[in-house]
JSON list of C-alpha atoms in Angstrom, two decimals:
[
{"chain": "P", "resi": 10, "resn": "UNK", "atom": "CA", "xyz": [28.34, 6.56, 4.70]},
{"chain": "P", "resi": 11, "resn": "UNK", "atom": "CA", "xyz": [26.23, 5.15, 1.96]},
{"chain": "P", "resi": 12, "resn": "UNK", "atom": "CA", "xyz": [26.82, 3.18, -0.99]},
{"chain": "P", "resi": 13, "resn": "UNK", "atom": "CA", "xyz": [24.68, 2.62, -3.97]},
{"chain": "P", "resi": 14, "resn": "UNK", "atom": "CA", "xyz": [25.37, -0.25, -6.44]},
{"chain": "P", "resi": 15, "resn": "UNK", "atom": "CA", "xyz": [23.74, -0.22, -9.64]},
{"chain": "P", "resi": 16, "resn": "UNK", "atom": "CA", "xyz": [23.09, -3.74, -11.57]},
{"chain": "P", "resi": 17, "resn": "UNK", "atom": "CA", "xyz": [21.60, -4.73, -15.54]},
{"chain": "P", "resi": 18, "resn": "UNK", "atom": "CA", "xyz": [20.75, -1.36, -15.76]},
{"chain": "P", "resi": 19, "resn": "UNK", "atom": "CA", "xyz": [23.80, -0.25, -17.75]},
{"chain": "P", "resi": 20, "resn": "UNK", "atom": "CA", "xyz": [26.74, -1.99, -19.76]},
{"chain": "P", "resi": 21, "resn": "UNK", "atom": "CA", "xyz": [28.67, -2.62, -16.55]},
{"chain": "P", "resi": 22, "resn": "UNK", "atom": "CA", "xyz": [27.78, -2.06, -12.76]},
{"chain": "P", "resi": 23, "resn": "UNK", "atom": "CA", "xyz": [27.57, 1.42, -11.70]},
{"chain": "P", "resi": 24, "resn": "UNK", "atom": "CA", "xyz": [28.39, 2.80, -8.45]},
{"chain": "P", "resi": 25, "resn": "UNK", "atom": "CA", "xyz": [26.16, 5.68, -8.03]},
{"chain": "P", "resi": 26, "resn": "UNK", "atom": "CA", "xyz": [28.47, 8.29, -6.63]},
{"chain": "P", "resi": 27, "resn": "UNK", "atom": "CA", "xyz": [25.93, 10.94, -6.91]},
{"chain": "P", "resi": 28, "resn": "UNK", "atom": "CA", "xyz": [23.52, 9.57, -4.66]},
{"chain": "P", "resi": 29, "resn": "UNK", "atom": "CA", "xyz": [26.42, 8.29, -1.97]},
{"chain": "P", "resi": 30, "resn": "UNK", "atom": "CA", "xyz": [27.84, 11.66, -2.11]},
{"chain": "P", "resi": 31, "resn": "UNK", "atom": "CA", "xyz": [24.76, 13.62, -1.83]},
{"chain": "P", "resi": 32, "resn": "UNK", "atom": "CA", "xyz": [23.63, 11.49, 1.52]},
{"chain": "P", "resi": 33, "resn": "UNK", "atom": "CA", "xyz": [27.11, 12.11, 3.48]},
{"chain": "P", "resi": 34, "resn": "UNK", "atom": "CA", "xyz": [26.28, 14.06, 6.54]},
{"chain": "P", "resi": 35, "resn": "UNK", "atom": "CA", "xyz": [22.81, 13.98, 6.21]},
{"chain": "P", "resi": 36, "resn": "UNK", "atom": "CA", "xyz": [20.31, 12.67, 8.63]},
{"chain": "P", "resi": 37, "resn": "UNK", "atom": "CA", "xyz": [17.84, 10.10, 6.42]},
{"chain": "P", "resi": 38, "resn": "UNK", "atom": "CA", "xyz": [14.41, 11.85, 6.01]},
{"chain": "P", "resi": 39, "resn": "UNK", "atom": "CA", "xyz": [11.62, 10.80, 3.49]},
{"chain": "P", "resi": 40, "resn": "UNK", "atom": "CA", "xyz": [12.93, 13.99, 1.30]},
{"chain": "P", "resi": 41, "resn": "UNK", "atom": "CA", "xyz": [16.88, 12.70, 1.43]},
{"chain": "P", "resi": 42, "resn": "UNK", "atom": "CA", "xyz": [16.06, 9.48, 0.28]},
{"chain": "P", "resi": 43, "resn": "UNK", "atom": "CA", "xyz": [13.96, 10.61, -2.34]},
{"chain": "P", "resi": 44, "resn": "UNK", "atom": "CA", "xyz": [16.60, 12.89, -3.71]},
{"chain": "P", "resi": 45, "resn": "UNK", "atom": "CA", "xyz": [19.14, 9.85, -3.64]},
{"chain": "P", "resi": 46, "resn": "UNK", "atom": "CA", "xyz": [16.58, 7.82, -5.18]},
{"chain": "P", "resi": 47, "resn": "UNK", "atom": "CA", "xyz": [16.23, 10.43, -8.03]},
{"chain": "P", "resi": 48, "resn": "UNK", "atom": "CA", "xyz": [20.06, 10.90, -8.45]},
{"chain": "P", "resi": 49, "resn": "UNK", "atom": "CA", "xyz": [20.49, 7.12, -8.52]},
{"chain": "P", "resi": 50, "resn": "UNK", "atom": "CA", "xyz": [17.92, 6.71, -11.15]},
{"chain": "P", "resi": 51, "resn": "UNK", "atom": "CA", "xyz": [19.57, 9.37, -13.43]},
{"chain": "P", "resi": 52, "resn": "UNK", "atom": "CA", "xyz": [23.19, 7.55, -13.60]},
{"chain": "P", "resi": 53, "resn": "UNK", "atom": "CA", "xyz": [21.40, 4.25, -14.55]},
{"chain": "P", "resi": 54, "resn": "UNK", "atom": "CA", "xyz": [21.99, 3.54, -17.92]},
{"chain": "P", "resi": 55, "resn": "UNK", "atom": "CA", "xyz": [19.77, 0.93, -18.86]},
{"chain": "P", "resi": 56, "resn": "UNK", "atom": "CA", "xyz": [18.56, -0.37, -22.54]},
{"chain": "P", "resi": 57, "resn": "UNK", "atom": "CA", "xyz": [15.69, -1.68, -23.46]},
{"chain": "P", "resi": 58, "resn": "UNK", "atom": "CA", "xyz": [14.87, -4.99, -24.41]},
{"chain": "P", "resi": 59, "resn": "UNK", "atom": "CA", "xyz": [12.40, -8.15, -23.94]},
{"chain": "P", "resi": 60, "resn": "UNK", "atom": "CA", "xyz": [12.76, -7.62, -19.94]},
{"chain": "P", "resi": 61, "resn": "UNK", "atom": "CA", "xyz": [11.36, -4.45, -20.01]},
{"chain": "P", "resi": 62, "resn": "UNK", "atom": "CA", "xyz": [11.76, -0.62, -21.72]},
{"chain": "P", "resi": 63, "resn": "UNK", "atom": "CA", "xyz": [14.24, 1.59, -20.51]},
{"chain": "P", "resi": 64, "resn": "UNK", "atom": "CA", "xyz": [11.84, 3.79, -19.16]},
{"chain": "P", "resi": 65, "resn": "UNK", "atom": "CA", "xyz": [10.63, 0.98, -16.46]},
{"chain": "P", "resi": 66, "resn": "UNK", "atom": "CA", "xyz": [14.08, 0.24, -15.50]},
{"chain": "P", "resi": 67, "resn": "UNK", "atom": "CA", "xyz": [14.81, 3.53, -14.40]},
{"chain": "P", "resi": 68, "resn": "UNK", "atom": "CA", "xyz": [12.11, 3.76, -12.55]},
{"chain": "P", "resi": 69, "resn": "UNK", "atom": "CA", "xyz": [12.88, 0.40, -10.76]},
{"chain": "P", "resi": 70, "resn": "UNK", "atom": "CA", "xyz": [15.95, 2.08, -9.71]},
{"chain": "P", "resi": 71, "resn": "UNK", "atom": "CA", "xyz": [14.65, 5.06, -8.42]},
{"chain": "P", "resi": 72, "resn": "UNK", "atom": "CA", "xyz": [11.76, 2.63, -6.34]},
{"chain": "P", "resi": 73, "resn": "UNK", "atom": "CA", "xyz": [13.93, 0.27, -5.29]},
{"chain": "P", "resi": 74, "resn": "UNK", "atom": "CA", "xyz": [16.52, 2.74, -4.26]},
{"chain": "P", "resi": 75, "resn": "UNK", "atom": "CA", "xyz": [13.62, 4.36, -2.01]},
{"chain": "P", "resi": 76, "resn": "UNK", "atom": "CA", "xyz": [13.04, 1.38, -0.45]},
{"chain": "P", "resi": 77, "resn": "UNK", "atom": "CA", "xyz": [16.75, 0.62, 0.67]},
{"chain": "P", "resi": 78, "resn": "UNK", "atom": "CA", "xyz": [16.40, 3.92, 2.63]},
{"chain": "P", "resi": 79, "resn": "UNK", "atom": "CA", "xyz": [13.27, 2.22, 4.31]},
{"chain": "P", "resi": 80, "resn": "UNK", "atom": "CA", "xyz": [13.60, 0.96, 8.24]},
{"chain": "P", "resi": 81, "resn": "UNK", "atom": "CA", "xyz": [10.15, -0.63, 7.69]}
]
């Protein structure tokens, strides 16, 4: 199973069910976790503001989200 839990990048924590559900029963490859990465990054909801612009924040989420699929 995975599990995905999205932080200050939307009103309230999101649980990024699209990602989770699109990585059960799949072996983790470089192309999976990019996909989940992507699909994670699309339900974040973030605003912008003196932290950073939206724009960065979603892409935080799909980096970081990359990462957590990472043995390294």
């Amino acid at each position: 199973s995975a599990g995905f839990g999205l932080t200050n990048v939307g009103p309230t924590p999101i649980k990024a069910t699209k990602a989770e559900d699109f990585l059960v029963g799949k072996t983790l490859d470089e192309a999976q976790i990019r996909q989940a990465a992507q699909l994670a990054a699309e339900e974040a909801q973030p605003g912008s503001d003196l932290r950073g612009p939206a724009e960065y924040k979603v892409s935080m989420v799909r980096e970081l989200t990359k990462l957590s699929g990472n043995d390294e």
